[in-house]
mmCIF file of C-alpha atoms and ligand atoms in Angstrom:
data_model
loop_
_atom_site.group_PDB
_atom_site.id
_atom_site.type_symbol
_atom_site.label_atom_id
_atom_site.label_comp_id
_atom_site.label_asym_id
_atom_site.label_seq_id
_atom_site.Cartn_x
_atom_site.Cartn_y
_atom_site.Cartn_z
ATOM 1 C CA UNK A 1 19.261 -14.487 46.670
ATOM 2 C CA UNK A 2 17.056 -16.467 44.314
ATOM 3 C CA UNK A 3 14.065 -14.914 46.030
ATOM 4 C CA UNK A 4 15.367 -11.413 45.339
ATOM 5 C CA UNK A 5 16.247 -12.286 41.769
ATOM 6 C CA UNK A 6 12.803 -13.687 41.031
ATOM 7 C CA UNK A 7 11.160 -10.838 42.986
ATOM 8 C CA UNK A 8 8.949 -13.318 44.812
ATOM 9 C CA UNK A 9 6.874 -11.829 47.594
ATOM 10 C CA UNK A 10 4.619 -13.742 49.893
ATOM 11 C CA UNK A 11 1.016 -13.784 48.742
ATOM 12 C CA UNK A 12 -1.675 -13.665 51.394
ATOM 13 C CA UNK A 13 -3.771 -16.826 50.867
ATOM 14 C CA UNK A 14 -6.914 -14.671 50.783
ATOM 15 C CA UNK A 15 -5.512 -12.387 48.117
ATOM 16 C CA UNK A 16 -7.155 -14.040 45.112
ATOM 17 C CA UNK A 17 -6.239 -11.221 42.770
ATOM 18 C CA UNK A 18 -2.500 -11.566 43.461
ATOM 19 C CA UNK A 19 -2.854 -15.334 43.274
ATOM 20 C CA UNK A 20 -4.403 -15.251 39.788
ATOM 21 C CA UNK A 21 -1.670 -12.860 38.626
ATOM 22 C CA UNK A 22 0.894 -15.352 39.929
ATOM 23 C CA UNK A 23 -0.780 -18.375 38.330
ATOM 24 C CA UNK A 24 -1.241 -16.349 35.136
ATOM 25 C CA UNK A 25 2.501 -15.610 35.013
ATOM 26 C CA UNK A 26 3.393 -19.280 35.394
ATOM 27 C CA UNK A 27 0.758 -20.492 32.917
ATOM 28 C CA UNK A 28 1.838 -18.000 30.249
ATOM 29 C CA UNK A 29 5.526 -18.816 30.812
ATOM 30 C CA UNK A 30 4.863 -22.543 30.547
ATOM 31 C CA UNK A 31 2.759 -22.118 27.419
ATOM 32 C CA UNK A 32 5.386 -19.886 25.778
ATOM 33 C CA UNK A 33 8.178 -22.391 26.459
ATOM 34 C CA UNK A 34 5.993 -25.184 25.076
ATOM 35 C CA UNK A 35 5.098 -23.374 21.834
ATOM 36 C CA UNK A 36 8.669 -22.185 21.249
ATOM 37 C CA UNK A 37 10.062 -25.686 21.793
ATOM 38 C CA UNK A 38 7.523 -27.165 19.378
ATOM 39 C CA UNK A 39 8.313 -24.780 16.499
ATOM 40 C CA UNK A 40 11.254 -26.902 15.320
ATOM 41 C CA UNK A 41 9.167 -30.057 15.004
ATOM 42 C CA UNK A 42 6.361 -28.279 13.149
ATOM 43 C CA UNK A 43 5.903 -28.704 9.402
ATOM 44 C CA UNK A 44 7.128 -25.584 7.550
ATOM 45 C CA UNK A 45 3.618 -24.433 6.542
ATOM 46 C CA UNK A 46 2.506 -23.988 10.185
ATOM 47 C CA UNK A 47 5.806 -22.931 11.737
ATOM 48 C CA UNK A 48 5.049 -19.203 11.748
ATOM 49 C CA UNK A 49 1.603 -19.828 13.269
ATOM 50 C CA UNK A 50 3.030 -21.853 16.178
ATOM 51 C CA UNK A 51 5.760 -19.242 16.621
ATOM 52 C CA UNK A 52 3.071 -16.527 16.896
ATOM 53 C CA UNK A 53 1.303 -18.635 19.579
ATOM 54 C CA UNK A 54 4.607 -18.596 21.460
ATOM 55 C CA UNK A 55 4.956 -14.834 21.042
ATOM 56 C CA UNK A 56 1.422 -14.165 22.311
ATOM 57 C CA UNK A 57 1.976 -16.178 25.496
ATOM 58 C CA UNK A 58 5.536 -14.877 25.948
ATOM 59 C CA UNK A 59 4.448 -11.231 25.724
ATOM 60 C CA UNK A 60 1.633 -12.015 28.176
ATOM 61 C CA UNK A 61 4.086 -13.773 30.546
ATOM 62 C CA UNK A 62 6.294 -10.668 30.695
ATOM 63 C CA UNK A 63 3.271 -8.433 31.358
ATOM 64 C CA UNK A 64 1.852 -10.824 33.963
ATOM 65 C CA UNK A 65 5.186 -10.913 35.748
ATOM 66 C CA UNK A 66 5.123 -7.135 35.868
ATOM 67 C CA UNK A 67 1.414 -6.836 36.751
ATOM 68 C CA UNK A 68 1.814 -9.393 39.555
ATOM 69 C CA UNK A 69 4.572 -7.294 41.146
ATOM 70 C CA UNK A 70 2.661 -4.049 40.594
ATOM 71 C CA UNK A 71 -0.465 -5.462 42.192
ATOM 72 C CA UNK A 72 1.465 -6.834 45.198
ATOM 73 C CA UNK A 73 3.352 -3.567 45.727
ATOM 74 C CA UNK A 74 0.465 -1.142 45.306
ATOM 75 C CA UNK A 75 -2.704 -3.204 45.763
ATOM 76 C CA UNK A 76 -3.989 -1.446 42.649
ATOM 77 C CA UNK A 77 -5.213 -2.770 39.336
ATOM 78 C CA UNK A 78 -2.480 -2.525 36.669
ATOM 79 C CA UNK A 79 -4.840 -1.018 34.080
ATOM 80 C CA UNK A 80 -2.187 0.571 31.892
ATOM 81 C CA UNK A 81 -0.028 -2.540 31.511
ATOM 82 C CA UNK A 82 -3.100 -4.709 31.073
ATOM 83 C CA UNK A 83 -3.968 -2.673 27.981
ATOM 84 C CA UNK A 84 -0.367 -2.533 26.752
ATOM 85 C CA UNK A 85 -0.423 -6.347 26.857
ATOM 86 C CA UNK A 86 -3.741 -6.537 25.002
ATOM 87 C CA UNK A 87 -2.761 -4.043 22.328
ATOM 88 C CA UNK A 88 0.256 -6.221 21.510
ATOM 89 C CA UNK A 89 -1.340 -9.658 21.829
ATOM 90 C CA UNK A 90 -4.811 -9.150 20.311
ATOM 91 C CA UNK A 91 -3.406 -7.962 16.944
ATOM 92 C CA UNK A 92 -1.172 -11.053 17.013
ATOM 93 C CA UNK A 93 -4.317 -13.151 17.394
ATOM 94 C CA UNK A 94 -5.597 -11.369 14.259
ATOM 95 C CA UNK A 95 -2.343 -12.412 12.580
ATOM 96 C CA UNK A 96 -3.180 -16.042 13.457
ATOM 97 C CA UNK A 97 -6.507 -15.743 11.593
ATOM 98 C CA UNK A 98 -4.736 -14.210 8.621
ATOM 99 C CA UNK A 99 -1.991 -16.857 8.516
ATOM 100 C CA UNK A 100 -4.391 -19.800 8.510
ATOM 101 C CA UNK A 101 -6.754 -18.272 5.919
ATOM 102 C CA UNK A 102 -3.934 -17.105 3.648
ATOM 103 C CA UNK A 103 -3.786 -20.370 1.734
ATOM 104 C CA UNK A 104 -7.484 -20.020 0.973
ATOM 105 C CA UNK A 105 -6.748 -16.614 -0.505
ATOM 106 C CA UNK A 106 -6.943 -14.149 2.418
ATOM 107 C CA UNK A 107 -5.672 -10.727 1.428
ATOM 108 C CA UNK A 108 -3.628 -8.409 3.612
ATOM 109 C CA UNK A 109 -6.666 -6.079 3.778
ATOM 110 C CA UNK A 110 -8.413 -8.647 6.004
ATOM 111 C CA UNK A 111 -5.534 -8.497 8.482
ATOM 112 C CA UNK A 112 -5.750 -4.697 8.603
ATOM 113 C CA UNK A 113 -9.522 -4.782 9.122
ATOM 114 C CA UNK A 114 -9.111 -7.157 12.071
ATOM 115 C CA UNK A 115 -6.231 -5.178 13.552
ATOM 116 C CA UNK A 116 -8.019 -1.847 13.089
ATOM 117 C CA UNK A 117 -11.164 -3.140 14.803
ATOM 118 C CA UNK A 118 -9.176 -4.593 17.703
ATOM 119 C CA UNK A 119 -7.228 -1.356 18.206
ATOM 120 C CA UNK A 120 -10.489 0.645 18.250
ATOM 121 C CA UNK A 121 -11.949 -1.895 20.697
ATOM 122 C CA UNK A 122 -8.975 -1.651 23.061
ATOM 123 C CA UNK A 123 -8.241 2.083 22.870
ATOM 124 C CA UNK A 124 -11.873 3.011 23.572
ATOM 125 C CA UNK A 125 -12.021 0.375 26.346
ATOM 126 C CA UNK A 126 -8.878 1.866 27.877
ATOM 127 C CA UNK A 127 -10.297 5.379 27.789
ATOM 128 C CA UNK A 128 -13.456 4.067 29.444
ATOM 129 C CA UNK A 129 -11.418 2.505 32.239
ATOM 130 C CA UNK A 130 -8.809 5.224 32.637
ATOM 131 C CA UNK A 131 -11.289 8.120 32.992
ATOM 132 C CA UNK A 132 -12.111 7.581 36.614
ATOM 133 C CA UNK A 133 -14.982 9.259 38.391
ATOM 134 C CA UNK A 134 -16.937 10.111 35.262
ATOM 135 C CA UNK A 135 -19.379 7.266 35.473
ATOM 136 C CA UNK A 136 -21.820 8.710 32.955
ATOM 137 C CA UNK A 137 -19.478 8.299 30.011
ATOM 138 C CA UNK A 138 -17.854 4.975 30.878
ATOM 139 C CA UNK A 139 -20.730 3.221 29.147
ATOM 140 C CA UNK A 140 -20.323 5.335 25.983
ATOM 141 C CA UNK A 141 -16.720 4.181 25.584
ATOM 142 C CA UNK A 142 -17.754 0.667 26.541
ATOM 143 C CA UNK A 143 -20.440 0.724 23.838
ATOM 144 C CA UNK A 144 -18.031 1.947 21.130
ATOM 145 C CA UNK A 145 -15.590 -0.755 22.187
ATOM 146 C CA UNK A 146 -18.423 -3.277 22.095
ATOM 147 C CA UNK A 147 -19.364 -2.227 18.548
ATOM 148 C CA UNK A 148 -15.785 -2.854 17.386
ATOM 149 C CA UNK A 149 -15.898 -6.211 19.156
ATOM 150 C CA UNK A 150 -19.111 -7.176 17.350
ATOM 151 C CA UNK A 151 -17.515 -6.193 14.058
ATOM 152 C CA UNK A 152 -14.710 -8.706 14.761
ATOM 153 C CA UNK A 153 -17.321 -11.347 15.636
ATOM 154 C CA UNK A 154 -19.092 -10.498 12.377
ATOM 155 C CA UNK A 155 -15.897 -10.846 10.307
ATOM 156 C CA UNK A 156 -15.131 -14.215 11.862
ATOM 157 C CA UNK A 157 -18.637 -15.713 11.766
ATOM 158 C CA UNK A 158 -20.229 -14.095 8.701
ATOM 159 C CA UNK A 159 -17.706 -11.853 6.977
ATOM 160 C CA UNK A 160 -14.397 -12.437 5.200
ATOM 161 C CA UNK A 161 -13.010 -15.045 7.588
ATOM 162 C CA UNK A 162 -16.170 -17.163 7.384
ATOM 163 C CA UNK A 163 -16.129 -16.943 3.565
ATOM 164 C CA UNK A 164 -12.494 -18.057 3.457
ATOM 165 C CA UNK A 165 -13.275 -20.955 5.805
ATOM 166 C CA UNK A 166 -15.575 -22.343 3.089
ATOM 167 C CA UNK A 167 -12.719 -22.670 0.627
ATOM 168 C CA UNK A 168 -10.253 -23.926 3.227
ATOM 169 C CA UNK A 169 -9.274 -27.512 3.966
ATOM 170 C CA UNK A 170 -11.330 -29.406 6.552
ATOM 171 C CA UNK A 171 -8.675 -28.943 9.282
ATOM 172 C CA UNK A 172 -8.378 -25.209 8.704
ATOM 173 C CA UNK A 173 -12.173 -24.810 8.601
ATOM 174 C CA UNK A 174 -12.403 -26.672 11.897
ATOM 175 C CA UNK A 175 -9.708 -24.481 13.470
ATOM 176 C CA UNK A 176 -11.483 -21.327 12.249
ATOM 177 C CA UNK A 177 -14.724 -22.584 13.771
ATOM 178 C CA UNK A 178 -13.075 -23.260 17.161
ATOM 179 C CA UNK A 179 -11.273 -19.920 17.124
ATOM 180 C CA UNK A 180 -14.623 -18.334 16.257
ATOM 181 C CA UNK A 181 -16.076 -19.758 19.470
ATOM 182 C CA UNK A 182 -13.145 -18.337 21.409
ATOM 183 C CA UNK A 183 -13.900 -14.906 19.949
ATOM 184 C CA UNK A 184 -17.645 -15.163 20.558
ATOM 185 C CA UNK A 185 -17.666 -16.744 24.027
ATOM 186 C CA UNK A 186 -14.094 -16.440 25.372
ATOM 187 C CA UNK A 187 -13.719 -12.772 24.460
ATOM 188 C CA UNK A 188 -17.154 -11.965 25.883
ATOM 189 C CA UNK A 189 -15.564 -12.549 29.317
ATOM 190 C CA UNK A 190 -13.814 -9.169 28.963
ATOM 191 C CA UNK A 191 -16.864 -6.892 28.715
ATOM 192 C CA UNK A 192 -18.136 -8.714 31.807
ATOM 193 C CA UNK A 193 -14.930 -7.710 33.630
ATOM 194 C CA UNK A 194 -15.375 -4.152 32.354
ATOM 195 C CA UNK A 195 -18.940 -3.964 33.663
ATOM 196 C CA UNK A 196 -17.792 -5.357 37.019
ATOM 197 C CA UNK A 197 -14.978 -2.841 37.360
ATOM 198 C CA UNK A 198 -16.443 0.289 35.790
ATOM 199 C CA UNK A 199 -16.879 3.096 38.251
ATOM 200 C CA UNK A 200 -20.579 3.671 38.684
ATOM 201 C CA UNK A 201 -21.355 0.472 36.829
ATOM 202 C CA UNK A 202 -22.636 0.278 33.298
ATOM 203 C CA UNK A 203 -25.886 2.156 32.616
ATOM 204 C CA UNK A 204 -25.836 2.724 36.374
ATOM 205 C CA UNK A 205 -25.925 -1.031 36.845
ATOM 206 C CA UNK A 206 -23.461 -2.299 39.457
ATOM 207 C CA UNK A 207 -22.785 -5.991 39.862
ATOM 208 C CA UNK A 208 -20.631 -5.428 42.964
ATOM 209 C CA UNK A 209 -21.298 -2.437 45.224
ATOM 210 C CA UNK A 210 -18.030 -2.182 47.156
ATOM 211 C CA UNK A 211 -15.415 -0.387 45.044
ATOM 212 C CA UNK A 212 -12.357 -2.446 46.053
ATOM 213 C CA UNK A 213 -14.278 -5.703 45.636
ATOM 214 C CA UNK A 214 -15.496 -4.560 42.211
ATOM 215 C CA UNK A 215 -11.946 -3.863 41.013
ATOM 216 C CA UNK A 216 -10.749 -7.200 42.450
ATOM 217 C CA UNK A 217 -13.556 -9.035 40.649
ATOM 218 C CA UNK A 218 -12.651 -7.264 37.411
ATOM 219 C CA UNK A 219 -8.990 -8.312 37.651
ATOM 220 C CA UNK A 220 -9.872 -11.923 38.436
ATOM 221 C CA UNK A 221 -12.286 -12.064 35.484
ATOM 222 C CA UNK A 222 -9.685 -10.515 33.144
ATOM 223 C CA UNK A 223 -7.015 -12.945 34.388
ATOM 224 C CA UNK A 224 -9.249 -15.959 33.802
ATOM 225 C CA UNK A 225 -10.185 -14.592 30.365
ATOM 226 C CA UNK A 226 -6.530 -14.181 29.396
ATOM 227 C CA UNK A 227 -5.586 -17.714 30.470
ATOM 228 C CA UNK A 228 -8.473 -19.233 28.498
ATOM 229 C CA UNK A 229 -8.077 -17.118 25.402
ATOM 230 C CA UNK A 230 -4.322 -16.790 24.995
ATOM 231 C CA UNK A 231 -3.386 -20.366 25.826
ATOM 232 C CA UNK A 232 -6.553 -21.818 24.250
ATOM 233 C CA UNK A 233 -6.026 -19.912 20.992
ATOM 234 C CA UNK A 234 -2.434 -21.172 20.879
ATOM 235 C CA UNK A 235 -3.514 -24.765 21.441
ATOM 236 C CA UNK A 236 -6.063 -24.608 18.596
ATOM 237 C CA UNK A 237 -3.275 -23.463 16.284
ATOM 238 C CA UNK A 238 -1.004 -26.157 17.670
ATOM 239 C CA UNK A 239 -3.662 -28.842 17.052
ATOM 240 C CA UNK A 240 -4.029 -27.583 13.476
ATOM 241 C CA UNK A 241 -0.258 -27.807 13.000
ATOM 242 C CA UNK A 242 -0.431 -31.465 14.097
ATOM 243 C CA UNK A 243 -3.349 -32.378 11.842
ATOM 244 C CA UNK A 244 -2.723 -34.504 8.759
ATOM 245 C CA UNK A 245 -3.477 -31.518 6.671
ATOM 246 C CA UNK A 246 -0.765 -30.960 4.079
ATOM 247 C CA UNK A 247 -2.430 -29.150 1.236
ATOM 248 C CA UNK A 248 -4.244 -26.550 3.309
HETATM 249 C C1 RET B 1 -5.285 -11.700 25.269
HETATM 250 C C2 RET B 1 -6.215 -10.681 25.400
HETATM 251 C C3 RET B 1 -7.450 -10.630 24.804
HETATM 252 C C4 RET B 1 -7.947 -11.708 23.887
HETATM 253 C C5 RET B 1 -8.245 -9.477 25.104
HETATM 254 C C6 RET B 1 -9.454 -9.230 24.604
HETATM 255 C C7 RET B 1 -10.171 -8.093 25.050
HETATM 256 C C8 RET B 1 -11.458 -7.786 24.714
HETATM 257 C C9 RET B 1 -12.254 -8.619 23.756
HETATM 258 C C10 RET B 1 -12.031 -6.616 25.320
HETATM 259 C C11 RET B 1 -13.246 -6.129 25.061
HETATM 260 C C12 RET B 1 -13.914 -4.964 25.677
HETATM 261 C C13 RET B 1 -15.223 -4.734 25.262
HETATM 262 C C14 RET B 1 -15.877 -5.548 24.182
HETATM 263 C C15 RET B 1 -16.080 -3.659 25.856
HETATM 264 C C16 RET B 1 -15.541 -3.114 27.147
HETATM 265 C C17 RET B 1 -14.091 -2.834 27.056
HETATM 266 C C18 RET B 1 -13.236 -4.057 26.709
HETATM 267 C C19 RET B 1 -11.942 -3.487 26.160
HETATM 268 C C20 RET B 1 -12.965 -4.816 28.005
#
């Protein structure tokens, strides 16, 4: 009965893709419970930020639960729900940047810039992945997506966010710096997954020749990226909320 309710199916020990979807579900669930439980004990100025960390991991947990089942049932990559998850959670990560820079004077326009760039990045990436069999243009969409990604990196490291970090408290500046590394290094995991999984490779360059193995590698890379970035981002915010910083 419990097995039916939880929709648990046996995972073949060699099925690493299904395994990472399973672990991803549990990790996101655990993280969401943790962040939600901690909201109450958080000082009022950081409460919304910790709540948003909970929302990001909760939304991911629901999608991972679904993607895990989809992958076990069909053996396919759950591309559509992967992008539905990202298009909800990445803008929330933009909200985190906005919330912590607000006290240093961030304007709502900054939030829209970040959200706009992330939507462009994800919609073009989705088109690049969803158009199957047209290998020649997958790199065009990948490149547009990459340009939007670099714009986000620019905003965080040199643009508005970086400027606001200068007039922020030491704890906020430190958090912005760590989150900046997540965006620069952690997020760079995703284009690697895209290159691995793109039909025909990128610029005709294939990391893995066998099609099924290429898609499996892509899903594993995306799953690792999500665990690092979603939970890691949340923990940086959590650490900030526990710093002795009261006039941020
Ligand atoms: C929680 C989910 C996160 C943080 C997802 C981030 C996704 C990206 C940074 C994706 C970037 C891509 C490119 C830069 C080019 C190729 C296509 C994408 C969408 C994989």
